[in-house]
Short mmCIF file of C-alpha atoms in Angstrom, two decimals:
data_model
loop_
_atom_site.label_atom_id
_atom_site.label_comp_id
_atom_site.label_asym_id
_atom_site.label_seq_id
_atom_site.Cartn_x
_atom_site.Cartn_y
_atom_site.Cartn_z
CA MET A 1 -21.05 -53.74 20.70
CA THR A 2 -19.40 -54.69 17.37
CA ARG A 3 -16.58 -57.05 17.88
CA ILE A 4 -13.25 -56.42 15.89
CA PHE A 5 -10.03 -58.25 15.73
CA SER A 6 -6.64 -56.60 14.61
CA GLY A 7 -3.07 -58.00 14.84
CA ILE A 8 0.38 -56.92 14.36
CA LYS A 9 3.10 -59.43 13.16
CA PRO A 10 6.49 -59.35 14.94
CA THR A 11 8.65 -59.42 11.90
CA GLY A 12 10.30 -56.13 12.40
CA HIS A 13 10.28 -52.96 14.47
CA ALA A 14 7.03 -51.15 14.31
CA THR A 15 7.05 -48.00 12.07
CA LEU A 16 5.35 -44.66 11.60
CA GLY A 17 3.18 -46.42 9.04
CA ASN A 18 1.98 -49.03 11.54
CA TYR A 19 1.06 -46.16 13.98
CA LEU A 20 -0.59 -43.78 11.64
CA GLY A 21 -2.25 -46.65 9.52
CA ALA A 22 -3.69 -48.66 12.28
CA MET A 23 -2.41 -48.33 15.94
CA ARG A 24 -3.62 -44.74 16.45
CA ARG A 25 -7.09 -45.69 15.36
CA TRP A 26 -7.09 -48.60 17.68
CA VAL A 27 -6.30 -46.21 20.50
CA GLU A 28 -8.51 -43.21 19.68
CA VAL A 29 -11.44 -45.08 18.24
CA ASP A 30 -11.78 -48.87 18.23
CA GLN A 31 -11.03 -49.53 21.90
CA HIS A 32 -13.76 -47.10 22.86
CA GLN A 33 -16.49 -47.88 20.27
CA SER A 34 -16.07 -51.76 19.88
CA ASP A 35 -15.36 -54.98 21.73
CA ALA A 36 -11.92 -54.85 20.58
CA LEU A 37 -9.25 -57.68 20.57
CA PHE A 38 -5.68 -56.70 19.58
CA SER A 39 -3.02 -59.53 19.18
CA VAL A 40 0.65 -59.87 18.60
CA VAL A 41 0.31 -62.60 15.88
CA ASP A 42 3.65 -64.24 16.44
CA LEU A 43 2.71 -67.56 14.74
CA HIS A 44 2.49 -65.59 11.52
CA ALA A 45 6.18 -64.63 11.89
CA LEU A 46 7.27 -68.20 11.51
CA THR A 47 6.25 -68.69 7.81
CA MET A 48 9.69 -67.39 6.54
CA GLU A 49 13.26 -67.90 7.71
CA HIS A 50 13.51 -66.27 11.18
CA ASP A 51 15.70 -65.93 14.34
CA PRO A 52 13.76 -67.43 17.35
CA ALA A 53 15.32 -65.09 19.82
CA ARG A 54 14.41 -62.08 17.64
CA VAL A 55 10.84 -63.21 17.27
CA GLY A 56 10.52 -63.28 20.98
CA ARG A 57 12.11 -59.89 21.42
CA LEU A 58 9.96 -58.24 18.69
CA SER A 59 6.82 -59.81 20.19
CA ARG A 60 7.56 -58.30 23.58
CA GLN A 61 8.37 -54.90 21.94
CA ALA A 62 5.18 -54.90 19.80
CA ALA A 63 3.03 -55.44 22.81
CA THR A 64 4.93 -52.78 24.83
CA LEU A 65 4.56 -50.42 22.01
CA MET A 66 0.80 -51.07 21.73
CA LEU A 67 0.41 -50.29 25.35
CA ALA A 68 2.70 -47.13 24.96
CA ALA A 69 0.51 -45.88 22.00
CA GLY A 70 -2.47 -45.89 24.39
CA LEU A 71 -4.19 -49.19 24.38
CA ASP A 72 -5.92 -49.75 27.75
CA PRO A 73 -6.23 -53.23 29.11
CA ALA A 74 -9.48 -52.07 30.80
CA LEU A 75 -11.04 -51.19 27.60
CA CYS A 76 -9.64 -53.93 25.19
CA THR A 77 -8.13 -57.40 25.13
CA LEU A 78 -4.45 -57.46 24.27
CA PHE A 79 -2.73 -60.81 23.95
CA VAL A 80 -0.15 -62.83 22.08
CA GLN A 81 -1.60 -65.18 19.57
CA SER A 82 0.62 -68.37 20.46
CA GLN A 83 -0.60 -68.03 24.01
CA VAL A 84 -4.19 -68.89 23.01
CA VAL A 85 -4.28 -72.44 21.76
CA GLU A 86 -7.78 -72.08 20.16
CA HIS A 87 -6.10 -70.31 17.25
CA VAL A 88 -4.16 -73.52 16.20
CA ARG A 89 -7.09 -75.83 17.21
CA LEU A 90 -9.44 -73.95 14.83
CA SER A 91 -6.84 -73.53 12.05
CA TYR A 92 -6.72 -77.23 11.44
CA LEU A 93 -10.50 -77.54 11.03
CA LEU A 94 -10.43 -74.56 8.65
CA GLU A 95 -7.53 -76.30 6.67
CA CYS A 96 -9.91 -79.18 6.32
CA THR A 97 -12.42 -76.73 4.82
CA ALA A 98 -10.18 -74.66 2.52
CA THR A 99 -9.02 -75.93 -0.87
CA ASP A 100 -5.36 -76.04 -2.24
CA GLY A 101 -6.48 -73.91 -5.24
CA GLU A 102 -7.91 -71.02 -3.34
CA LEU A 103 -4.75 -70.87 -1.13
CA ARG A 104 -2.40 -70.87 -3.95
CA ARG A 105 -4.30 -67.94 -5.50
CA MET A 106 -3.38 -65.66 -2.59
CA ILE A 107 -1.21 -62.87 -3.93
CA GLN A 108 1.01 -62.79 -0.80
CA TYR A 109 1.75 -66.43 -1.11
CA LYS A 110 2.82 -65.95 -4.73
CA GLU A 111 5.01 -62.85 -3.88
CA LYS A 112 6.58 -64.20 -0.80
CA GLY A 113 7.19 -67.57 -2.19
CA ALA A 114 8.95 -66.08 -5.19
CA ARG A 115 11.12 -63.93 -2.91
CA ALA A 116 12.05 -67.01 -0.92
CA GLN A 117 13.04 -69.12 -3.88
CA ALA A 118 15.04 -66.20 -5.41
CA ALA A 119 17.03 -66.14 -2.01
CA GLY A 120 17.62 -69.84 -2.48
CA GLN A 121 15.28 -70.61 0.36
CA SER A 122 12.57 -73.43 0.57
CA VAL A 123 8.99 -72.28 0.61
CA ARG A 124 7.27 -73.52 3.78
CA VAL A 125 4.05 -75.03 3.98
CA SER A 126 3.05 -72.57 6.58
CA LEU A 127 3.39 -69.76 3.95
CA LEU A 128 0.60 -71.43 1.97
CA THR A 129 -1.60 -72.15 4.87
CA TYR A 130 -1.07 -68.92 7.03
CA PRO A 131 -4.26 -67.25 5.57
CA VAL A 132 -6.28 -70.19 7.05
CA LEU A 133 -4.60 -69.39 10.50
CA MET A 134 -5.50 -65.78 9.94
CA ALA A 135 -9.13 -66.89 9.32
CA ALA A 136 -8.97 -68.85 12.57
CA ASP A 137 -7.71 -65.66 14.41
CA ILE A 138 -10.87 -63.88 13.15
CA LEU A 139 -13.48 -66.57 13.40
CA ALA A 140 -12.62 -67.88 16.77
CA TYR A 141 -13.94 -64.78 18.35
CA GLY A 142 -17.19 -64.18 16.43
CA THR A 143 -15.62 -61.15 15.03
CA ASP A 144 -17.83 -58.78 13.13
CA GLU A 145 -15.35 -56.42 11.54
CA VAL A 146 -11.65 -56.65 10.50
CA PRO A 147 -9.91 -53.27 9.83
CA VAL A 148 -7.43 -54.01 7.18
CA GLY A 149 -5.42 -52.46 4.40
CA ASP A 150 -5.73 -53.38 0.67
CA ASP A 151 -3.00 -55.90 1.09
CA GLN A 152 -5.09 -58.04 3.55
CA THR A 153 -8.41 -57.69 1.97
CA GLN A 154 -8.04 -60.90 -0.07
CA HIS A 155 -7.36 -62.96 3.22
CA VAL A 156 -10.59 -61.42 4.76
CA GLU A 157 -12.60 -62.60 1.72
CA LEU A 158 -11.06 -66.06 2.09
CA THR A 159 -12.18 -65.98 5.88
CA ARG A 160 -15.64 -65.03 4.74
CA ASP A 161 -15.79 -67.90 2.26
CA LEU A 162 -14.53 -70.44 4.88
CA ALA A 163 -17.09 -69.21 7.42
CA VAL A 164 -19.87 -69.49 5.01
CA ARG A 165 -18.79 -73.02 3.68
CA PHE A 166 -18.26 -74.38 7.26
CA ASN A 167 -21.79 -73.04 8.26
CA GLN A 168 -23.39 -74.64 5.21
CA ARG A 169 -21.78 -77.94 5.61
CA TYR A 170 -21.63 -78.58 9.37
CA GLY A 171 -24.32 -76.16 10.87
CA HIS A 172 -24.13 -72.43 11.81
CA THR A 173 -21.01 -71.95 13.87
CA PHE A 174 -19.28 -68.71 12.72
CA THR A 175 -20.04 -65.07 12.36
CA VAL A 176 -19.30 -64.10 8.74
CA PRO A 177 -16.95 -61.02 9.27
CA LYS A 178 -16.44 -58.07 6.83
CA ALA A 179 -13.36 -56.15 6.03
CA THR A 180 -13.42 -52.33 6.90
CA ARG A 181 -11.18 -49.64 5.75
CA PRO A 182 -11.13 -47.06 8.39
CA GLN A 183 -11.32 -43.55 6.77
CA VAL A 184 -8.84 -41.97 9.35
CA ALA A 185 -6.09 -44.49 8.55
CA ALA A 186 -3.18 -43.14 6.55
CA ARG A 187 -1.14 -45.11 3.99
CA VAL A 188 2.53 -44.10 4.75
CA MET A 189 5.04 -44.90 1.96
CA ASP A 190 8.83 -45.47 2.15
CA LEU A 191 10.66 -42.28 2.26
CA GLN A 192 13.26 -43.65 -0.23
CA ASP A 193 10.70 -45.49 -2.37
CA PRO A 194 7.44 -43.61 -2.18
CA THR A 195 5.77 -46.07 -4.43
CA SER A 196 6.08 -48.82 -1.83
CA LYS A 197 4.50 -49.06 1.54
CA MET A 198 6.69 -48.32 4.68
CA GLY A 199 7.04 -51.84 5.94
CA LYS A 200 8.76 -53.04 9.14
CA SER A 201 10.29 -55.98 7.49
CA HIS A 202 12.08 -54.21 4.69
CA ASP A 203 15.85 -55.00 4.48
CA SER A 204 16.86 -51.34 4.40
CA GLY A 205 15.76 -48.87 7.13
CA ALA A 206 16.83 -45.79 5.35
CA GLY A 207 13.27 -44.87 4.28
CA ILE A 208 11.59 -46.12 7.33
CA VAL A 209 10.77 -44.21 10.51
CA TYR A 210 10.65 -46.60 13.46
CA LEU A 211 8.58 -45.64 16.43
CA LEU A 212 11.55 -46.00 18.54
CA ASP A 213 13.88 -43.93 16.51
CA ASP A 214 15.18 -40.97 18.48
CA ALA A 215 14.53 -37.35 17.23
CA ASP A 216 17.76 -36.94 15.39
CA GLN A 217 17.17 -40.16 13.50
CA VAL A 218 13.63 -39.09 12.61
CA ARG A 219 14.82 -35.84 11.33
CA LYS A 220 17.85 -37.26 9.33
CA LYS A 221 15.52 -39.76 7.51
CA ILE A 222 12.86 -37.16 6.64
CA MET A 223 15.27 -34.52 5.48
CA ARG A 224 16.72 -37.29 3.16
CA ALA A 225 13.42 -38.33 1.83
CA VAL A 226 13.19 -38.63 -1.98
CA THR A 227 11.46 -35.68 -3.73
CA ASP A 228 11.23 -34.38 -7.28
CA SER A 229 14.02 -32.26 -8.77
CA GLY A 230 13.07 -28.91 -10.08
CA ARG A 231 9.30 -29.16 -9.44
CA ALA A 232 6.98 -27.04 -7.28
CA VAL A 233 5.57 -28.31 -4.10
CA GLU A 234 2.31 -29.89 -5.21
CA TYR A 235 -0.01 -32.68 -4.06
CA ASN A 236 0.09 -35.26 -6.92
CA ARG A 237 0.39 -38.97 -6.08
CA GLU A 238 1.15 -39.88 -9.68
CA ASP A 239 3.71 -37.41 -10.68
CA SER A 240 5.22 -36.40 -7.29
CA PRO A 241 4.77 -39.43 -5.07
CA GLY A 242 7.69 -38.45 -2.68
CA VAL A 243 6.24 -34.91 -2.07
CA ALA A 244 2.68 -36.34 -1.75
CA ASN A 245 3.86 -38.77 0.88
CA LEU A 246 5.34 -35.99 2.94
CA LEU A 247 2.23 -33.91 2.58
CA GLU A 248 0.08 -36.98 3.75
CA ILE A 249 2.30 -37.58 6.70
CA LEU A 250 2.06 -33.89 7.80
CA SER A 251 -1.68 -34.03 7.30
CA ALA A 252 -1.91 -37.25 9.39
CA CYS A 253 0.06 -35.59 12.16
CA GLY A 254 -2.72 -32.89 12.33
CA GLY A 255 -1.32 -30.36 9.85
CA GLY A 256 -4.51 -30.09 7.74
CA ASN A 257 -5.46 -31.15 4.30
CA PRO A 258 -2.62 -32.25 2.01
CA ILE A 259 -3.91 -30.33 -0.99
CA ASP A 260 -4.04 -27.11 1.06
CA LEU A 261 -0.70 -27.68 2.67
CA ALA A 262 0.97 -27.94 -0.63
CA GLY A 263 0.13 -24.29 -1.32
CA VAL A 264 1.93 -23.27 1.90
CA TYR A 265 5.37 -24.38 0.94
CA GLU A 266 7.72 -22.87 -1.64
CA SER A 267 10.62 -25.31 -1.16
CA TYR A 268 11.07 -29.00 -0.33
CA GLY A 269 13.34 -28.03 2.51
CA SER A 270 10.81 -26.15 4.49
CA LEU A 271 8.30 -28.91 4.02
CA LYS A 272 10.69 -31.58 5.15
CA LYS A 273 11.59 -29.53 8.19
CA ASP A 274 7.97 -29.17 9.27
CA VAL A 275 7.22 -32.79 8.65
CA ALA A 276 10.23 -33.89 10.59
CA GLU A 277 9.23 -31.69 13.58
CA ALA A 278 5.52 -32.87 13.46
CA VAL A 279 6.60 -36.59 13.51
CA VAL A 280 9.28 -35.98 16.27
CA GLU A 281 6.41 -34.48 18.52
CA LEU A 282 3.88 -37.12 17.52
CA LEU A 283 6.14 -39.98 18.56
CA ARG A 284 7.72 -38.38 21.56
CA PRO A 285 5.00 -39.58 24.06
CA VAL A 286 5.06 -43.06 22.61
CA ARG A 287 8.76 -43.43 23.05
CA GLU A 288 8.78 -41.96 26.63
CA ARG A 289 6.00 -44.25 27.68
CA HIS A 290 7.61 -47.25 25.99
CA ALA A 291 10.72 -46.56 28.01
CA GLU A 292 8.71 -46.60 31.22
CA LEU A 293 6.99 -49.83 30.27
CA ALA A 294 10.09 -51.49 29.35
CA SER A 295 11.52 -50.85 32.70
CA ASP A 296 8.66 -52.81 34.11
CA PRO A 297 8.45 -56.03 32.19
CA GLY A 298 6.41 -57.68 34.99
CA TYR A 299 3.48 -55.30 34.10
CA VAL A 300 3.56 -56.11 30.46
CA ASP A 301 3.64 -59.88 31.27
CA GLN A 302 0.65 -59.47 33.52
CA VAL A 303 -1.40 -57.64 30.89
CA LEU A 304 -0.59 -60.31 28.33
CA ARG A 305 -1.30 -63.08 30.70
CA GLU A 306 -4.69 -61.61 31.61
CA GLY A 307 -5.50 -60.80 27.98
CA ALA A 308 -4.73 -64.44 26.84
CA GLU A 309 -7.05 -65.56 29.78
CA ARG A 310 -9.84 -63.31 28.42
CA ALA A 311 -9.29 -64.35 24.85
CA ARG A 312 -9.21 -68.11 25.67
CA ALA A 313 -12.57 -67.65 27.51
CA MET A 314 -13.99 -66.05 24.47
CA ALA A 315 -12.67 -68.39 21.83
CA ARG A 316 -13.03 -71.84 23.59
CA PRO A 317 -16.78 -72.30 23.43
CA ARG A 318 -16.89 -71.39 19.68
CA VAL A 319 -13.99 -73.59 18.79
CA ASP A 320 -15.42 -76.50 20.94
CA ALA A 321 -18.63 -76.15 19.03
CA ALA A 322 -16.79 -76.21 15.77
CA TYR A 323 -15.05 -79.50 16.91
CA ALA A 324 -18.48 -80.96 17.83
CA ALA A 325 -19.90 -79.89 14.51
CA PHE A 326 -16.99 -81.57 12.65
CA GLY A 327 -17.84 -84.89 14.38
CA LEU A 328 -14.94 -84.88 16.88
CA LEU A 329 -15.55 -86.28 20.31
CA PRO A 330 -15.54 -83.79 23.26
#
């Protein structure tokens, strides 16, 4: 079976965008058709200023939500990144393979570094090197495919470059993975800023539907979504991004093709109402299952412990081989 690796970073509460864009496919497709590993990549949450207690809470919440969404430990491997030491072991070898120039070219490093400086914060070295840790996440498992969005494609290309370079210099050790863009994934935009992706780490939550929002919160946020004054309901990403976003959300919830849906509605109000109800019903079973799992933290801990054990068993031989190839004593 094709091996895939995907992760979610605990920098904020999981959103509708996370669910429709990635988690739902993990549940419905990837865990059934692939040898799939899913990780809460908590080490990646440490590259910027953070509250340690909050990182721990969000890591547990992310794992619980992944289970609530339908990931089955019998079908896939679910674990927390920091509990598998092979990630960090391999990351250093890959830092010794990467160059300063290729890391400084990473778009996210430039953008996040600029934001940190604008906020009067120092730019951590880990922000520069975290794409190498991401490469270690992927290469440690002999991953064949990495389902990613456009914002992470550059990092997978770096991973490929490092794998090829390592193999050429020290002997064939790593599978060279490829980035995939699943067709069923949906790109959900912020309801208040439909030109920006709905992100869990945004400062304002007014345009973000979180998976644990209650039904009234979901309805309120969607009914207040930005649309276009005085225009007909039409699907046009360039001219009407707010309306297009709502139509795409409704489509992703099972409502049909967004172009066809546009012809059904004569007003923004009726469109928003239907989108709100569709999202409420989509997320209802996830919230209910999350509540059940949250009341039994021992079960979640057991799943993560067993997942980490399986992940270590898969990663260790390859990382040990990389150490030997590099000339390090066993």
